[in-house]
PDB file of C-alpha atoms in Angstrom:
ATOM      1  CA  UNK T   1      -1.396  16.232  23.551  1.00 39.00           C
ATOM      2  CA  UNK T   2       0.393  14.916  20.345  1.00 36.00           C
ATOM      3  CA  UNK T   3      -3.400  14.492  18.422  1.00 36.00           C
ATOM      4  CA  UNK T   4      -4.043  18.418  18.004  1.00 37.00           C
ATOM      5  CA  UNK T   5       0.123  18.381  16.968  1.00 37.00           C
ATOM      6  CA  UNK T   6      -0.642  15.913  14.165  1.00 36.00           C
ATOM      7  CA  UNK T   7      -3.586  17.450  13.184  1.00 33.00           C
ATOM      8  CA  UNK T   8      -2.007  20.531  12.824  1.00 33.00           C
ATOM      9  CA  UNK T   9       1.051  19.135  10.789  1.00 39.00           C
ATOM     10  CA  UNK T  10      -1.243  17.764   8.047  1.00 34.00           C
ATOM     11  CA  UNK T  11      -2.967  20.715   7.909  1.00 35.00           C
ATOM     12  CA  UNK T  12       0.439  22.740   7.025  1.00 37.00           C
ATOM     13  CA  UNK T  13       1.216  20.316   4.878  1.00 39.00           C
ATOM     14  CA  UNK T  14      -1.653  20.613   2.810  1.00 34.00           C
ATOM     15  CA  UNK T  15      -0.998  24.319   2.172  1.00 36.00           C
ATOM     16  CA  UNK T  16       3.177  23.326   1.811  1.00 37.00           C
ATOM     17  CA  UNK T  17       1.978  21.141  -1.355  1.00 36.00           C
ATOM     18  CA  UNK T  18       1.123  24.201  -3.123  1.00 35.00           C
ATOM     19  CA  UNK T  19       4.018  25.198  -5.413  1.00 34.00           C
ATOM     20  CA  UNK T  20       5.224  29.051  -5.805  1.00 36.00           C
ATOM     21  CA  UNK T  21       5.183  29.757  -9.221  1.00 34.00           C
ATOM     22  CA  UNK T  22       7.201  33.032 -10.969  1.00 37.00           C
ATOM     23  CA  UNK T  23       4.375  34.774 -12.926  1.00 33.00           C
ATOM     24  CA  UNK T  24       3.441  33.360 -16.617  1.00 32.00           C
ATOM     25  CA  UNK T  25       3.876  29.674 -17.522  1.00 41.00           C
ATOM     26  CA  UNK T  26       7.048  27.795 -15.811  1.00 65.00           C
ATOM     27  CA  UNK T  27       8.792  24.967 -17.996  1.00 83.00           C
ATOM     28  CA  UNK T  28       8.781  23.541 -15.307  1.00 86.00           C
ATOM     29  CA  UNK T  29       6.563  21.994 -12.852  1.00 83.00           C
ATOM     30  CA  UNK T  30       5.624  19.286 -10.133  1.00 85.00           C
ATOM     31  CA  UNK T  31       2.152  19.683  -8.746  1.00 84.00           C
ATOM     32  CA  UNK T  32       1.203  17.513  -5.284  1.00 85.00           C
ATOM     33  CA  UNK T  33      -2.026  16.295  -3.903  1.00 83.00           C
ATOM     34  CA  UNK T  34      -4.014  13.089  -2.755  1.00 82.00           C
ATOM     35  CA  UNK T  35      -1.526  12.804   0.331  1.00 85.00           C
ATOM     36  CA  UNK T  36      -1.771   9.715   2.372  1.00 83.00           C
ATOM     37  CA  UNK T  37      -1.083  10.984   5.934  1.00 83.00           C
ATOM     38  CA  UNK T  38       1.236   8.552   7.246  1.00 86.00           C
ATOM     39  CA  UNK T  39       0.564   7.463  10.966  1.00 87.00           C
ATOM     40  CA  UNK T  40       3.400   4.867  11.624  1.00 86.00           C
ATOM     41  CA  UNK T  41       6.881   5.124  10.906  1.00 86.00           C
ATOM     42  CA  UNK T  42       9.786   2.323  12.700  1.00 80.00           C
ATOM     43  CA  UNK T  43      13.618   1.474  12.685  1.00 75.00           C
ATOM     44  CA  UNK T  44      13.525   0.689   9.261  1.00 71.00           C
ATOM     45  CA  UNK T  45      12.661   3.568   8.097  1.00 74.00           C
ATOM     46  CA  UNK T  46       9.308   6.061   6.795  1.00 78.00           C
ATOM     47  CA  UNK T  47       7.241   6.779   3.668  1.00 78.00           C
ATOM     48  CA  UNK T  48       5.024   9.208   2.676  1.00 80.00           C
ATOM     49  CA  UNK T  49       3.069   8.516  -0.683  1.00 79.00           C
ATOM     50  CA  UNK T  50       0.788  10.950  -2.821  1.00 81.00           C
ATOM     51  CA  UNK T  51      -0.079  12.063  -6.085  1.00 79.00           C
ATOM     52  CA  UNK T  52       2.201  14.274  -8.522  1.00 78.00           C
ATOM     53  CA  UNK T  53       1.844  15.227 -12.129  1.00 79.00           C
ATOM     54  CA  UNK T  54       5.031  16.811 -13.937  1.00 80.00           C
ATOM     55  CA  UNK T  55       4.455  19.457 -16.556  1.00 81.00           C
ATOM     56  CA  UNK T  56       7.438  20.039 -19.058  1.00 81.00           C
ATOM     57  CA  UNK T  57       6.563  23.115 -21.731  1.00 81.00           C
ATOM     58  CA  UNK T  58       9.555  24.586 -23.256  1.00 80.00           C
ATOM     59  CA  UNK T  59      12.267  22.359 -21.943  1.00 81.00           C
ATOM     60  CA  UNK T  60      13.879  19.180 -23.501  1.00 77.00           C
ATOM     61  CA  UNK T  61      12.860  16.588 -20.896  1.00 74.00           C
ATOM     62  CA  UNK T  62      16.199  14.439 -21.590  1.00 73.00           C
ATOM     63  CA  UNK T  63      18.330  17.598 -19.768  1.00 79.00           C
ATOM     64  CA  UNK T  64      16.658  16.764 -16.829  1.00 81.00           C
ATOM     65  CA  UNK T  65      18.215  14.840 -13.707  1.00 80.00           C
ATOM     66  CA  UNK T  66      17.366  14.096 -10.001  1.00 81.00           C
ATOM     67  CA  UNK T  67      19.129  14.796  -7.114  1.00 85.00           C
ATOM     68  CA  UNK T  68      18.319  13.156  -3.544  1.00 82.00           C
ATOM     69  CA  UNK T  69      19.459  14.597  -0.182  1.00 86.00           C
ATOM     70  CA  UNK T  70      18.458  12.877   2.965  1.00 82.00           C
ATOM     71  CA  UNK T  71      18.757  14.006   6.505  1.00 84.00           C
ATOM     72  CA  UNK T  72      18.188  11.838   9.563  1.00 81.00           C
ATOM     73  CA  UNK T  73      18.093  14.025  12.849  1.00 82.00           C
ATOM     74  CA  UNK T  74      20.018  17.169  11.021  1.00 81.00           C
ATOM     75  CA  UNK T  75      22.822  14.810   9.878  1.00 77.00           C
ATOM     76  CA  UNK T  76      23.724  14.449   6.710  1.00 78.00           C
ATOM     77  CA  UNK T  77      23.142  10.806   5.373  1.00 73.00           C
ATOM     78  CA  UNK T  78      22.551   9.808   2.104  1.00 75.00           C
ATOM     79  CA  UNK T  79      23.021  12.054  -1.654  1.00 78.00           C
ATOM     80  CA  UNK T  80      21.803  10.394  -4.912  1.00 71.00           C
ATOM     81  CA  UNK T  81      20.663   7.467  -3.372  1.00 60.00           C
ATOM     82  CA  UNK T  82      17.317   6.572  -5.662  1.00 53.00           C
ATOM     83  CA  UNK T  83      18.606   4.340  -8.770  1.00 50.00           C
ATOM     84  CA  UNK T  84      21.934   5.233  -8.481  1.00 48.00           C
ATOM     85  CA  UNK T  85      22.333   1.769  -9.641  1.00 45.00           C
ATOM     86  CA  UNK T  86      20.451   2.287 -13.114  1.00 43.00           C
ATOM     87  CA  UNK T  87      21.110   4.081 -16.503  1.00 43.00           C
ATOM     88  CA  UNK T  88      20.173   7.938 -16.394  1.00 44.00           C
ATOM     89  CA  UNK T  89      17.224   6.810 -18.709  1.00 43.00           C
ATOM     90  CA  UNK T  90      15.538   4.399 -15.499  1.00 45.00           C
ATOM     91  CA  UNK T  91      16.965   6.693 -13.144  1.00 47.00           C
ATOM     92  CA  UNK T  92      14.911   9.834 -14.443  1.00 52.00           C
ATOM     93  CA  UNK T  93      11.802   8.346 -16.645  1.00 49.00           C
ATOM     94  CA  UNK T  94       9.510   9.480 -14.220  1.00 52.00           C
ATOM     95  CA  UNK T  95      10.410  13.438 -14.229  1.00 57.00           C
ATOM     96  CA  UNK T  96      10.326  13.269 -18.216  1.00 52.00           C
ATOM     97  CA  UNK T  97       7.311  11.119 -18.795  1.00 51.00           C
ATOM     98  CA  UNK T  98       4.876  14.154 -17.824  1.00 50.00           C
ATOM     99  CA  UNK T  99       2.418  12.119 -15.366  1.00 49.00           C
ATOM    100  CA  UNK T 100       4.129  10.737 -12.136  1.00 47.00           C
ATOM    101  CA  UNK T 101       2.211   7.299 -11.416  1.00 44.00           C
ATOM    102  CA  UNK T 102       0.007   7.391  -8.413  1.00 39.00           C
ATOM    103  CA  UNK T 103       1.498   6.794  -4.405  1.00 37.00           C
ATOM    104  CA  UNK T 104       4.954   7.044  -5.620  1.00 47.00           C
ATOM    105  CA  UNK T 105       6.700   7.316  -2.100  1.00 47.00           C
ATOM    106  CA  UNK T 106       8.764  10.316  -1.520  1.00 49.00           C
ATOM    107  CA  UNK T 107      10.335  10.136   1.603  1.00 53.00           C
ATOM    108  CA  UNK T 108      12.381   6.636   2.397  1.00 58.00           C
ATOM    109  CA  UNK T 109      15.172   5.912   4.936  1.00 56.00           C
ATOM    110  CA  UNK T 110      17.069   2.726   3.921  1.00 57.00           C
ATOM    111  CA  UNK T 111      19.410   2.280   5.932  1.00 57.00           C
ATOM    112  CA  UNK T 112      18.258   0.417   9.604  1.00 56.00           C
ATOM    113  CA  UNK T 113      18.470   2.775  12.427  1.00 63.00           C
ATOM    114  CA  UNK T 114      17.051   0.383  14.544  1.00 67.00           C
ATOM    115  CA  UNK T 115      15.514   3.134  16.835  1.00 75.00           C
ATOM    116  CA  UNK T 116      11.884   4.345  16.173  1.00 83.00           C
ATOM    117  CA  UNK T 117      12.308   8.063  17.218  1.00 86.00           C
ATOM    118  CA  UNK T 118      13.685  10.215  14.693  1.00 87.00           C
ATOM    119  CA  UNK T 119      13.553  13.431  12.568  1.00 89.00           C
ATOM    120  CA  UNK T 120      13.946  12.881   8.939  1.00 87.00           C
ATOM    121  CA  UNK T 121      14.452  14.874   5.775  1.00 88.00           C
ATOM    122  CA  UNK T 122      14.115  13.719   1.983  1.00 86.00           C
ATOM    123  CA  UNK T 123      14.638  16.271  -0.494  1.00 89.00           C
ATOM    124  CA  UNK T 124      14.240  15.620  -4.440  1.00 86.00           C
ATOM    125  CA  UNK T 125      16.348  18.356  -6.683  1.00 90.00           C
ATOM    126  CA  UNK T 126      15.652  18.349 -10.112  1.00 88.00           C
ATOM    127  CA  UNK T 127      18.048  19.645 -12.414  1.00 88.00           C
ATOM    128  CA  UNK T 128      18.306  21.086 -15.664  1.00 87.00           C
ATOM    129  CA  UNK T 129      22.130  20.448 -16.924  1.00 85.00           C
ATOM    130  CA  UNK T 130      23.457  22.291 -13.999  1.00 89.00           C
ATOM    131  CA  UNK T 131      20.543  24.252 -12.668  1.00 91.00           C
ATOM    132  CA  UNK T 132      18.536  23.361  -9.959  1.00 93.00           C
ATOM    133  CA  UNK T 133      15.206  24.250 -10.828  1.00 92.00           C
ATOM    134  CA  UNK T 134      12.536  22.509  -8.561  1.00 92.00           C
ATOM    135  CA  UNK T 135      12.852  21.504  -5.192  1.00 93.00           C
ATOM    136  CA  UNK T 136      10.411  18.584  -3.438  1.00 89.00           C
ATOM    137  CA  UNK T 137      10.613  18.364   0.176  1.00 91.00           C
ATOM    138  CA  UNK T 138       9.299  16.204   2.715  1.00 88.00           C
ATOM    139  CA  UNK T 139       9.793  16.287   6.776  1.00 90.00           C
ATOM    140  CA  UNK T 140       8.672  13.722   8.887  1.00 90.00           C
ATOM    141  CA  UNK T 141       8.820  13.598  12.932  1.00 92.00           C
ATOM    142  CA  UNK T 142       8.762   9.747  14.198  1.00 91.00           C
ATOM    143  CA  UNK T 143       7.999   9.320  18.332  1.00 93.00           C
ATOM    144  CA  UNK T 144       8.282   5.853  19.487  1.00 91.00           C
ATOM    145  CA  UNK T 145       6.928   5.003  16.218  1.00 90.00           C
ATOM    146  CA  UNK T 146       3.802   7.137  15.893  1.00 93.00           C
ATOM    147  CA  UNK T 147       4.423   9.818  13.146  1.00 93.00           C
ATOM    148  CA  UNK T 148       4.127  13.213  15.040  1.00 95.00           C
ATOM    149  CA  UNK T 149       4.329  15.915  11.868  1.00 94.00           C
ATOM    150  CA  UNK T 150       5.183  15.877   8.697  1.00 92.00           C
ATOM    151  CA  UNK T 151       5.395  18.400   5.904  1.00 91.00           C
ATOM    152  CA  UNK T 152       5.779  17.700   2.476  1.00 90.00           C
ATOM    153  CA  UNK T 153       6.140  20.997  -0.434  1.00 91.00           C
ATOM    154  CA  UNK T 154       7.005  21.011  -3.620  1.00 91.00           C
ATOM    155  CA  UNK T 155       8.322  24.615  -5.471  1.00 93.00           C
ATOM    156  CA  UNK T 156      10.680  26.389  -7.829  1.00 94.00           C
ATOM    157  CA  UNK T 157      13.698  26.748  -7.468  1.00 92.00           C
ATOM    158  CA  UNK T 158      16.916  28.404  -8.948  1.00 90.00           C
ATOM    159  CA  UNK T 159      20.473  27.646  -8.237  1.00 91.00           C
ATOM    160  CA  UNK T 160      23.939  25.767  -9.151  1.00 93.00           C
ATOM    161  CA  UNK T 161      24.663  22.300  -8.732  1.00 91.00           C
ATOM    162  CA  UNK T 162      27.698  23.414  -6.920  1.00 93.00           C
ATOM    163  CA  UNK T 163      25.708  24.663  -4.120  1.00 93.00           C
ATOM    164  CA  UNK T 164      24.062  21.027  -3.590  1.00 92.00           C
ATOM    165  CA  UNK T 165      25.158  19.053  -0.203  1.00 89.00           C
ATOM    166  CA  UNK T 166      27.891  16.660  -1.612  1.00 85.00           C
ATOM    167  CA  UNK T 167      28.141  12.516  -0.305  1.00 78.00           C
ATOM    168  CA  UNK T 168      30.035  12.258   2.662  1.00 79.00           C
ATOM    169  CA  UNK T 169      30.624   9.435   4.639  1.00 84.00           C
ATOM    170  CA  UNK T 170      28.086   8.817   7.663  1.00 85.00           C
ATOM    171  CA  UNK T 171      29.345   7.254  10.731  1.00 90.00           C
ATOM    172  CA  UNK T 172      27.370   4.399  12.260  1.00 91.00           C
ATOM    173  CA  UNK T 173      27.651   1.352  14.868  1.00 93.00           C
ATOM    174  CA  UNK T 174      27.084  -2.117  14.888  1.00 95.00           C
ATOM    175  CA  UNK T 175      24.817  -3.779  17.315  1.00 92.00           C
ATOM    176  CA  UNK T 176      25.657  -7.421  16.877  1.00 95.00           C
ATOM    177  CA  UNK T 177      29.103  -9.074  15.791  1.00 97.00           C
ATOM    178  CA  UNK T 178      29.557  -8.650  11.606  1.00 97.00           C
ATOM    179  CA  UNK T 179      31.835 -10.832   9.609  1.00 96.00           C
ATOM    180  CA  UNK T 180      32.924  -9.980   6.830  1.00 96.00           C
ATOM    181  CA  UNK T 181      34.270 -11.459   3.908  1.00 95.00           C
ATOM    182  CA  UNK T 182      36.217 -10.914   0.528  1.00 92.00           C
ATOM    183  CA  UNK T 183      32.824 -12.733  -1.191  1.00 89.00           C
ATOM    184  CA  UNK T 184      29.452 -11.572   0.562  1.00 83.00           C
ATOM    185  CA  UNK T 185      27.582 -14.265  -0.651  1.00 83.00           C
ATOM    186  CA  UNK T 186      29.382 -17.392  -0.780  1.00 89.00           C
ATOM    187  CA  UNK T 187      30.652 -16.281   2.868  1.00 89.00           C
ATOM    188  CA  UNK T 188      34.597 -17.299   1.426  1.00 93.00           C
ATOM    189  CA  UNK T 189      37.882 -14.811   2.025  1.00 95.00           C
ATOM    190  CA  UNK T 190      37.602 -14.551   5.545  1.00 95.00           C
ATOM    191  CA  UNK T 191      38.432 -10.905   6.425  1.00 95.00           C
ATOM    192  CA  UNK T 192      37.890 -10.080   9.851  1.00 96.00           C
ATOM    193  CA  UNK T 193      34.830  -9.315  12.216  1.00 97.00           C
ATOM    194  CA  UNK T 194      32.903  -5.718  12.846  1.00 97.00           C
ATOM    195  CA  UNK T 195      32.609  -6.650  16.686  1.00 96.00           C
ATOM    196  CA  UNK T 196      29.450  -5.378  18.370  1.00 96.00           C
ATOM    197  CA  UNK T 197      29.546  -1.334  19.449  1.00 96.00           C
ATOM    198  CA  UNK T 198      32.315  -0.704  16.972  1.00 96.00           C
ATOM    199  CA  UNK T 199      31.642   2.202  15.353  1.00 96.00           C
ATOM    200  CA  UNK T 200      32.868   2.697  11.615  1.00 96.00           C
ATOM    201  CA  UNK T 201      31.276   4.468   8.592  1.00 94.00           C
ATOM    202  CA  UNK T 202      29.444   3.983   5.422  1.00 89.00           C
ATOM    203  CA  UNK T 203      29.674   5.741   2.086  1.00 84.00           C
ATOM    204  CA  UNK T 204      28.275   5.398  -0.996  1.00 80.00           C
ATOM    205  CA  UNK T 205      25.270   3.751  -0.597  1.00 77.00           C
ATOM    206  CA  UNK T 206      23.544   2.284  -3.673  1.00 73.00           C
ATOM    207  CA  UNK T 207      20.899  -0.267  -4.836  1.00 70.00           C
ATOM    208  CA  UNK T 208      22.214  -2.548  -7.780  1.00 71.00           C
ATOM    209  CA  UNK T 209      20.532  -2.293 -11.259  1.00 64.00           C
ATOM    210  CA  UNK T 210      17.376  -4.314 -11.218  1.00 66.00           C
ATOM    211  CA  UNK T 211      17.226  -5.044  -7.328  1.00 70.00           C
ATOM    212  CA  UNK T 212      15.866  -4.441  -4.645  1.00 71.00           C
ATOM    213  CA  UNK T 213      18.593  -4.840  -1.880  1.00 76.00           C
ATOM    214  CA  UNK T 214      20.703  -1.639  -0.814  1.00 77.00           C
ATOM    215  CA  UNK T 215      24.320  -1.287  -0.032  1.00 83.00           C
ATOM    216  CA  UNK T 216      27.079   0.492   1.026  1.00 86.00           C
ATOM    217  CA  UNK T 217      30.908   0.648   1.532  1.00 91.00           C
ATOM    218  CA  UNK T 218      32.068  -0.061   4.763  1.00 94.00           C
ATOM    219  CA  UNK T 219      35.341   1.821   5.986  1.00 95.00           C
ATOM    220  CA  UNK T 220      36.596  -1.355   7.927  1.00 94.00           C
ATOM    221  CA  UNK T 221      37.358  -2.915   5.066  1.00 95.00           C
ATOM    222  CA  UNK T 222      36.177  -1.264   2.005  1.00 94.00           C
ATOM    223  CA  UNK T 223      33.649  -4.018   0.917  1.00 94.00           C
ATOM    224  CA  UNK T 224      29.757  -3.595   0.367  1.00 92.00           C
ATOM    225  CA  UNK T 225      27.676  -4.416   3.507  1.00 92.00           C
ATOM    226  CA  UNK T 226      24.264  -4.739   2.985  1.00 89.00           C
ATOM    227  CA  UNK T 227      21.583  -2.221   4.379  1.00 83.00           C
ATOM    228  CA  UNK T 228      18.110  -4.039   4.256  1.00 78.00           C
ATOM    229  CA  UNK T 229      16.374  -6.978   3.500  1.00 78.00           C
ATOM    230  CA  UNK T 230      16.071 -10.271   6.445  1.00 80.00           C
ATOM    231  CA  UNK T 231      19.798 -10.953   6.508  1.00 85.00           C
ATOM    232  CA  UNK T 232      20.980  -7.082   7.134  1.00 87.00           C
ATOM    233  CA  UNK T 233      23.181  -6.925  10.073  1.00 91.00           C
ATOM    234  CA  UNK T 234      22.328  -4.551  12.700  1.00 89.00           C
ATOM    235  CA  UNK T 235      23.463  -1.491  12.584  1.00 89.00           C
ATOM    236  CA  UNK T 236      22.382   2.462  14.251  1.00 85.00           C
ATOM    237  CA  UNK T 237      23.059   5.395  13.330  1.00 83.00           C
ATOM    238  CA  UNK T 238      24.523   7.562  15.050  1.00 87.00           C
ATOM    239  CA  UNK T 239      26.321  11.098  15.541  1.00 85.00           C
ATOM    240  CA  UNK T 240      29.600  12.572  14.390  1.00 88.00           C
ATOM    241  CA  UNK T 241      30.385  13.497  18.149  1.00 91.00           C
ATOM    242  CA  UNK T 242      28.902   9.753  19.400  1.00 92.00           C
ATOM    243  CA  UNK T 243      30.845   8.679  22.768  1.00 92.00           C
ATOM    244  CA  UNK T 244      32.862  11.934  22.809  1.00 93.00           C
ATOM    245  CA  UNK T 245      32.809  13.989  25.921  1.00 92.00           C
ATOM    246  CA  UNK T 246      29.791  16.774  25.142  1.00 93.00           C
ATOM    247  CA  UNK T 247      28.420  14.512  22.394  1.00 92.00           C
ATOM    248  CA  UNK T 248      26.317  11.789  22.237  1.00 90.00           C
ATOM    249  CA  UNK T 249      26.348   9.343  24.713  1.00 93.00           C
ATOM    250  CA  UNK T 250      26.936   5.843  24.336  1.00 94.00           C
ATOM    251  CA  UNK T 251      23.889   3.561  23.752  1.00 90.00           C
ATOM    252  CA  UNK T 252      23.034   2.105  26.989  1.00 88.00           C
ATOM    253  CA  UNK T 253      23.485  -1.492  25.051  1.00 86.00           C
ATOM    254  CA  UNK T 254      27.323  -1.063  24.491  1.00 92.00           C
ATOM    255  CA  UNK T 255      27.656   0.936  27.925  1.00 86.00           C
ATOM    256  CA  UNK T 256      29.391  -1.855  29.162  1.00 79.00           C
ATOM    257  CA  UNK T 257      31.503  -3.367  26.279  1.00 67.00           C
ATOM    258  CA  UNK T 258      34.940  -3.250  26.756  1.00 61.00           C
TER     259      UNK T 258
END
């Protein structure tokens, strides 16, 4: 039963990709095709790639800015996660340049969930000083690691920066025993250990300028922790309400731990 489901997802995607324009020439514009239908998706996260070309008429392109949102199963997770690490000019070169490169990847979830069902959300703002005025969105369904739908649109838009979801922290659990330490990576300044199916959150997640490894604060301590890569610890998220009576229950691996 999920083929005809699938099938019908890319086909509402294809007409999502369309943007609404007001009447008369926009500024301002991102257009979408050459999708590549993604079919797998796993703990470590999803991707969808395609084609986009940027068209900037009457507006000075160096006003511009991005603004990511992320959702992973209707929770807030991430905000202003792409280059956060990098000057504004890396950070935005690709809305000013005019035409996007080719299978740029839209829709990413760094940080290991270490589960491969999911619904996910990745939404690109682009702003003009403090206007939003375009909105990219892509949706993706994951089941057991099969990708089930997925939507992806890209359209106008007109409001405030104000009224843009703000970082918050996002509450996740360790599934294996995580030192930590004063110095990450010569291991010294012993601090303590994260012990397995403690729970404890993360906030401002970023990738360093001219890397490729992600991070984020950890509330146990306040030190980086890293997200991805081999030597990431495991870690799930998981809900606000997690082991509280009505919420979600505790993962059947820490139904036991003391």
């Amino acid at each position: 039963m999920k083929r005809p489901i699938i099938i019908l997802s890319f086909a509402v995607a294809l007409l999502l990709v369309l943007p609404v324009y007001a009447q008369g020439s926009p500024a301002f514009h991102i257009s979408v095709k050459g999708i590549r239908a993604p079919t797998t998706c796993n703990q470590r996260g999803w991707v969808i790639t395609y084609d986009r070309t940027t068209t900037i008429t009457s507006i000075t392109a160096s006003t511009l800015t991005r603004y990511f949102v992320q959702y992973v199963n209707h929770d807030l997770n991430l905000v202003h996660y792409w280059g956060s690490g990098y000057s504004a000019y890396v950070q935005d070169y690709w809305v000013a340049a005019g035409i996007q490169p080719a299978a740029r990847a839209v829709g990413t979830y760094p940080i290991p969930i270490w589960s491969d069902t999911y619904q996910a959300e990745t939404i690109e703002f682009i702003l003009q000083a403090d206007t939003v005025i375009w909105a990219l969105r892509a949706t993706l369904t994951c089941d057991q690691g099969k990708v089930t739908a997925f939507a992806i649109s890209s359209q106008p838009a007109n409001n405030d920066r104000d009224t843009l979801p703000k970082a918050a922290r996002n509450l996740v659990l360790a599934l294996e025993d995580i030192p930590r330490y004063g110095n990450s990576f010569t291991k010294e300044n012993y601090l303590g250990t994260i012990k397995a199916c403690q729970t404890f959150y993360l906030s401002r997640i970023y990738q360093p300028r001219a890397s490729i490894s992600v991070w984020a604060v950890e509330s146990l301590t306040g030190k980086a922790i890293l997200l991805n890569g081999a030597d990431a610890p495991r870690i799930v998220d998981v809900a606000e309400d997690y082991g509280q009576q009505g919420g979600q229950p505790i993962l059947k691996e820490c139904a036991s731990a003391p």
